[in-house]
Short mmCIF file of C-alpha atoms in Angstrom, two decimals:
data_model
loop_
_atom_site.label_atom_id
_atom_site.label_comp_id
_atom_site.label_asym_id
_atom_site.label_seq_id
_atom_site.Cartn_x
_atom_site.Cartn_y
_atom_site.Cartn_z
CA MET A 1061 22.43 -58.74 -38.36
CA ASN A 1062 22.92 -57.54 -41.49
CA ILE A 1063 24.82 -58.51 -43.92
CA VAL A 1064 27.06 -56.70 -44.54
CA TRP A 1065 28.22 -56.52 -40.74
CA ALA A 1066 28.39 -60.30 -40.27
CA GLY A 1067 31.15 -59.64 -43.51
CA LEU A 1068 33.12 -57.07 -42.53
CA ILE A 1069 32.86 -59.04 -39.08
CA VAL A 1070 34.37 -61.77 -40.92
CA ALA A 1071 37.04 -60.06 -42.74
CA GLY A 1072 37.93 -57.74 -39.84
CA VAL A 1073 38.57 -61.40 -37.22
CA THR A 1074 40.64 -63.03 -40.23
CA ALA A 1075 42.35 -60.08 -40.89
CA ALA A 1076 43.51 -59.65 -37.07
CA ALA A 1077 44.19 -63.83 -37.35
CA VAL A 1078 46.50 -63.87 -40.42
CA THR A 1079 48.28 -60.26 -39.44
CA VAL A 1080 49.27 -61.55 -35.34
CA LEU A 1081 50.46 -65.00 -37.67
CA LEU A 1082 52.84 -63.39 -39.67
CA VAL A 1083 53.99 -61.75 -36.64
CA ILE A 1084 54.56 -64.21 -34.69
CA ARG A 1085 56.29 -65.61 -37.80
CA ARG A 1086 58.69 -63.82 -37.15
CA ARG A 1087 60.77 -64.57 -34.92
CA ALA A 1088 59.41 -68.50 -35.29
CA PRO A 1089 61.89 -70.89 -35.87
CA GLU A 1090 62.16 -72.84 -39.28
CA GLY A 1091 59.68 -75.56 -38.90
CA GLY A 1092 57.87 -73.79 -35.74
CA PHE A 1093 57.47 -74.50 -32.43
CA PHE A 1094 56.22 -78.09 -32.61
CA HIS A 1095 59.24 -80.60 -32.81
CA ASP A 1096 57.14 -83.26 -33.80
CA GLY A 1097 54.39 -82.17 -36.23
CA ASP A 1098 52.79 -85.31 -35.87
CA ARG A 1099 51.99 -85.19 -32.50
CA ALA A 1100 50.68 -81.59 -32.61
CA ALA A 1101 48.79 -82.90 -35.70
CA GLY A 1102 47.13 -85.37 -33.55
CA VAL A 1103 46.02 -83.11 -31.34
CA PHE A 1104 44.95 -80.14 -33.17
CA GLY A 1105 42.77 -83.41 -35.12
CA VAL A 1106 41.38 -84.15 -31.58
CA LEU A 1107 40.25 -79.87 -30.13
CA ALA A 1108 38.99 -79.48 -34.05
CA ALA A 1109 36.50 -82.66 -34.14
CA GLY A 1110 35.36 -81.86 -30.44
CA PHE A 1111 34.25 -78.44 -32.42
CA SER A 1112 32.62 -79.89 -34.99
CA VAL A 1113 30.90 -82.02 -33.45
CA LEU A 1114 30.22 -79.44 -30.36
CA LEU A 1115 29.03 -77.27 -33.41
CA GLY A 1116 27.35 -79.16 -35.42
CA PHE A 1117 25.05 -79.92 -32.44
CA VAL A 1118 24.27 -76.41 -31.59
CA VAL A 1119 23.54 -75.84 -34.99
CA PHE A 1120 20.69 -78.10 -35.86
CA LEU A 1121 19.64 -76.64 -32.29
CA ALA A 1122 19.64 -72.97 -33.82
CA PHE A 1123 18.01 -74.23 -37.29
CA GLU A 1124 15.28 -76.45 -34.97
CA SER A 1125 14.18 -73.49 -33.07
CA PHE A 1126 14.51 -71.20 -35.79
CA ASP A 1127 12.18 -73.31 -38.36
CA GLN A 1128 9.58 -73.61 -35.23
CA SER A 1129 9.27 -70.64 -34.81
CA ARG A 1130 8.24 -70.01 -38.37
CA ALA A 1131 6.19 -72.08 -38.75
CA GLY A 1132 4.44 -71.46 -36.45
CA ALA A 1133 4.41 -67.83 -37.51
CA GLU A 1134 2.82 -70.06 -40.52
CA ASN A 1135 0.24 -71.57 -39.48
CA GLU A 1136 -1.89 -68.27 -36.51
CA ALA A 1137 -1.82 -66.83 -40.21
CA MET A 1138 -3.72 -69.33 -41.59
CA ILE A 1139 -5.66 -70.65 -38.53
CA VAL A 1140 -6.93 -66.97 -37.83
CA ALA A 1141 -8.07 -67.30 -41.41
CA GLN A 1142 -9.51 -70.31 -41.21
CA GLN A 1143 -11.69 -68.46 -37.56
CA ASN A 1144 -13.21 -66.03 -39.74
CA GLU A 1145 -14.76 -68.38 -42.14
CA THR A 1146 -15.75 -70.58 -39.32
CA ALA A 1147 -17.12 -67.23 -37.80
CA GLN A 1148 -19.52 -66.35 -40.31
CA LEU A 1149 -21.40 -69.88 -39.85
CA LEU A 1150 -22.01 -68.78 -35.85
CA PRO A 1151 -25.04 -67.08 -35.19
CA PRO A 1152 -25.64 -63.68 -36.65
CA ALA A 1153 -25.25 -61.66 -32.91
CA VAL A 1154 -21.52 -62.27 -32.74
CA ARG A 1155 -21.24 -62.45 -36.63
CA THR A 1156 -19.08 -59.42 -37.50
CA ARG A 1157 -17.93 -58.69 -33.32
CA LEU A 1158 -15.97 -61.68 -33.86
CA SER A 1159 -14.20 -60.97 -37.15
CA GLY A 1160 -13.93 -56.98 -35.95
CA GLU A 1161 -11.88 -58.49 -33.15
CA LEU A 1162 -9.83 -61.36 -35.73
CA ARG A 1163 -9.13 -58.21 -37.89
CA CYS A 1164 -7.72 -56.57 -34.10
CA TYR A 1165 -5.89 -60.66 -32.87
CA ALA A 1166 -4.32 -59.84 -37.03
CA ARG A 1167 -3.36 -56.23 -36.83
CA TYR A 1168 -1.80 -56.79 -33.27
CA VAL A 1169 0.34 -59.46 -33.97
CA VAL A 1170 1.24 -57.62 -36.70
CA GLY A 1171 1.76 -54.11 -34.92
CA VAL A 1172 2.96 -55.04 -31.59
CA GLU A 1173 4.10 -58.45 -30.93
CA TRP A 1174 6.56 -58.57 -33.55
CA PRO A 1175 8.48 -55.59 -32.97
CA THR A 1176 8.76 -56.84 -28.90
CA MET A 1177 9.72 -60.08 -30.29
CA GLU A 1178 12.47 -57.72 -32.56
CA ASN A 1179 13.36 -55.97 -29.43
CA GLY A 1180 14.31 -59.97 -28.25
CA ASP A 1181 10.92 -60.21 -25.38
CA GLU A 1182 9.89 -63.39 -25.16
CA GLY A 1183 6.60 -62.47 -25.56
CA ASP A 1184 5.75 -64.70 -22.17
CA GLU A 1185 1.49 -61.81 -22.63
CA PHE A 1186 -1.71 -63.12 -24.29
CA ASN A 1187 -2.44 -61.47 -27.09
CA ALA A 1188 -4.76 -58.17 -26.19
CA TRP A 1189 -7.70 -59.85 -28.54
CA ALA A 1190 -7.65 -63.66 -27.18
CA LEU A 1191 -9.51 -62.72 -24.31
CA PRO A 1192 -12.23 -60.08 -25.68
CA LEU A 1193 -12.91 -63.17 -28.70
CA PHE A 1194 -13.49 -65.39 -25.69
CA ARG A 1195 -15.69 -63.51 -23.62
CA THR A 1196 -17.41 -63.05 -27.19
CA LEU A 1197 -17.72 -66.47 -27.88
CA GLN A 1198 -19.11 -66.87 -24.29
CA ALA A 1199 -21.66 -65.29 -24.74
CA THR A 1200 -22.67 -67.14 -27.88
CA ASP A 1201 -25.97 -69.67 -27.62
CA PRO A 1202 -25.83 -71.17 -31.05
CA LYS A 1203 -28.92 -73.46 -31.90
CA THR A 1204 -28.90 -74.94 -35.36
CA ALA A 1205 -27.15 -78.03 -35.67
CA SER A 1206 -24.29 -75.92 -37.75
CA GLU A 1207 -24.30 -73.18 -35.58
CA GLN A 1208 -23.11 -75.90 -32.93
CA ALA A 1209 -20.80 -77.96 -35.22
CA ALA A 1210 -19.44 -74.88 -36.29
CA TYR A 1211 -19.27 -73.17 -32.32
CA SER A 1212 -17.10 -76.65 -31.92
CA LYS A 1213 -14.73 -76.20 -34.40
CA TRP A 1214 -13.40 -72.38 -33.30
CA LEU A 1215 -12.67 -73.81 -29.87
CA ASP A 1216 -10.55 -76.52 -31.50
CA GLN A 1217 -8.86 -73.96 -33.89
CA THR A 1218 -9.09 -71.41 -30.94
CA SER A 1219 -6.80 -74.43 -29.58
CA ASP A 1220 -4.55 -74.81 -32.85
CA ARG A 1221 -4.05 -71.37 -33.13
CA GLU A 1222 -2.63 -71.14 -28.75
CA GLN A 1223 -0.18 -73.41 -30.30
CA ALA A 1224 1.05 -72.04 -33.47
CA ARG A 1225 1.41 -68.77 -31.44
CA THR A 1226 3.70 -70.63 -28.72
CA ASP A 1227 5.87 -72.10 -31.36
CA ARG A 1228 6.10 -68.63 -32.36
CA ILE A 1229 7.35 -67.15 -30.21
CA HIS A 1230 9.15 -69.78 -29.08
CA GLY A 1231 12.31 -68.78 -30.23
CA ALA A 1232 12.03 -64.55 -29.42
CA GLU A 1233 14.71 -64.87 -26.99
CA GLY A 1234 16.85 -67.26 -28.12
CA VAL A 1235 17.02 -71.05 -27.20
CA ILE A 1236 21.01 -71.16 -26.84
CA PRO A 1237 21.84 -70.54 -23.34
CA TRP A 1238 24.73 -68.66 -22.48
CA PRO A 1239 27.36 -71.49 -21.51
CA LEU A 1240 26.84 -73.65 -24.25
CA TRP A 1241 28.00 -70.22 -25.55
CA ALA A 1242 30.90 -70.23 -23.06
CA VAL A 1243 31.94 -73.57 -24.52
CA LEU A 1244 32.19 -72.63 -28.16
CA PHE A 1245 33.86 -69.10 -28.02
CA LEU A 1246 36.37 -70.94 -25.79
CA SER A 1247 36.86 -73.99 -27.56
CA GLY A 1248 37.65 -71.56 -31.01
CA SER A 1249 39.73 -69.42 -29.11
CA LEU A 1250 41.45 -72.70 -28.21
CA ILE A 1251 41.75 -73.26 -32.01
CA PHE A 1252 43.14 -69.96 -32.98
CA VAL A 1253 45.43 -69.66 -30.90
CA PHE A 1254 47.40 -73.20 -30.92
CA MET A 1255 47.84 -72.61 -34.90
CA LEU A 1256 49.15 -70.17 -33.65
CA PHE A 1257 52.25 -72.10 -32.57
CA PHE A 1258 51.54 -73.59 -36.31
CA ALA A 1259 54.43 -70.43 -37.51
CA ASP A 1260 57.10 -71.72 -39.98
CA SER A 1261 59.68 -69.35 -40.53
CA GLY A 1262 60.76 -71.18 -42.83
CA GLU A 1263 56.83 -71.80 -44.71
CA PRO A 1264 56.21 -68.48 -47.38
CA ALA A 1265 54.21 -66.66 -46.22
CA LEU A 1266 51.39 -66.74 -47.89
CA VAL A 1267 50.88 -69.77 -47.30
CA GLN A 1268 50.88 -69.41 -43.21
CA ALA A 1269 48.69 -66.33 -44.43
CA ILE A 1270 45.82 -69.34 -45.23
CA GLN A 1271 45.75 -71.92 -43.32
CA ILE A 1272 45.15 -69.77 -39.84
CA GLY A 1273 42.54 -67.36 -42.34
CA THR A 1274 40.30 -69.88 -43.26
CA VAL A 1275 39.90 -71.05 -40.37
CA ALA A 1276 39.50 -68.27 -38.37
CA ALA A 1277 37.13 -67.31 -41.55
CA VAL A 1278 35.21 -70.74 -41.07
CA ILE A 1279 34.83 -70.50 -37.02
CA THR A 1280 33.88 -66.67 -37.16
CA ALA A 1281 31.44 -67.51 -39.79
CA MET A 1282 29.91 -70.94 -38.12
CA LEU A 1283 29.65 -68.37 -35.14
CA LEU A 1284 27.07 -65.47 -36.56
CA LEU A 1285 25.38 -68.14 -38.08
CA ILE A 1286 24.03 -69.73 -35.08
CA GLY A 1287 23.31 -65.98 -33.71
CA PHE A 1288 21.32 -65.61 -36.51
CA LEU A 1289 19.06 -68.73 -36.51
CA ASN A 1290 19.45 -68.30 -31.87
CA THR A 1291 16.79 -64.51 -32.95
CA PRO A 1292 15.07 -65.18 -35.73
CA PHE A 1293 13.28 -62.43 -35.12
CA HIS A 1294 14.64 -59.35 -37.60
CA ARG A 1295 14.82 -56.96 -40.03
CA GLY A 1296 17.90 -58.37 -41.50
CA ALA A 1297 18.10 -61.07 -44.54
CA GLY A 1298 16.79 -63.65 -44.02
CA GLY A 1299 15.25 -62.52 -40.61
CA VAL A 1300 10.76 -63.68 -40.01
CA ARG A 1301 9.30 -61.21 -41.13
CA PRO A 1302 5.14 -60.80 -40.09
CA VAL A 1303 4.56 -61.70 -43.90
CA ALA A 1304 2.59 -64.07 -43.22
CA MET A 1305 0.10 -62.27 -40.64
CA GLU A 1306 0.16 -59.23 -42.99
CA ARG A 1307 -1.24 -61.19 -45.76
CA THR A 1308 -3.90 -62.65 -42.95
CA VAL A 1309 -5.16 -58.92 -42.22
CA ALA A 1310 -4.94 -58.07 -46.14
CA LEU A 1311 -7.51 -61.24 -47.03
CA LEU A 1312 -9.14 -60.52 -43.72
CA ASP A 1313 -9.92 -56.75 -44.39
CA LYS A 1314 -11.02 -57.13 -48.01
CA GLU A 1315 -13.19 -60.45 -47.11
CA ALA A 1316 -14.90 -57.61 -44.57
CA LEU A 1317 -16.50 -55.71 -47.45
CA ILE A 1318 -17.30 -58.67 -49.43
CA LEU A 1319 -19.25 -59.90 -46.15
CA ARG A 1320 -20.59 -55.66 -46.16
CA GLN A 1321 -19.93 -56.04 -42.49
CA THR A 1322 -19.53 -52.18 -42.76
CA GLU A 1323 -19.12 -51.79 -38.73
CA PRO A 1324 -15.58 -50.92 -38.41
CA PRO A 1325 -13.12 -53.59 -35.97
CA PRO A 1326 -12.85 -52.45 -32.61
CA CYS A 1327 -9.06 -51.49 -33.32
CA ASN A 1328 -7.11 -48.81 -35.29
CA ALA A 1329 -3.92 -50.52 -37.30
CA LEU A 1330 -1.87 -51.51 -35.04
CA GLY A 1331 -4.21 -53.04 -33.34
CA LEU A 1332 -5.17 -51.24 -30.18
CA THR A 1333 -8.13 -50.18 -29.04
#
């Protein structure tokens, strides 16, 4: 979510909460609606404590998912670059082809998979260049010790790359189920409604506004934070962007020039054939 919109939402909810309280305050008795303030404070403490525990758990869950997606994207980009180096130790007949398909793999991640994830798709389809890479390797016949070692290393790196990709797309659709969202919004709404009964015509309006305004602002900001962490792939501030894979794309293109691999990769700039 855009940070400007987030700020406007927090300000709007806070203003609405303050307005509602001040309207109710006009008809509220002096001392508030509660005859026993200590008992009311105890009930509010139970509500706030329960909401805080749930909120902390959800924030931790959402942050773990966010961090896993970010780390997966970086690891995948690093492994693709490493596989290109490993490819240079394989038989000459497949080196250029594997390098070209790796370049297409990286371009496909940036040009096709990332926009799909930004739209909330879980990305359950394989990368279009994973199968061509496998078929090219399948046709490889390593003979020397170095070629056989590189062949084995390539297989290990492929497994690592697939695991990193799984970590990357893990958070594309969000990990927080709707029942949890429902409980969060219900708990926040109950706290807001309960706060309205603390309206007191004998207390200064500014004090009353600060009391409910700070509570409304904090709850709204925390819910927006959870939404941000639950959808890591977006173009707004702090979103996970394909920076690491873009660097890998540029690196592979430079390495192709250094290795004098003049044959263009079998794809366009987006990784499509």
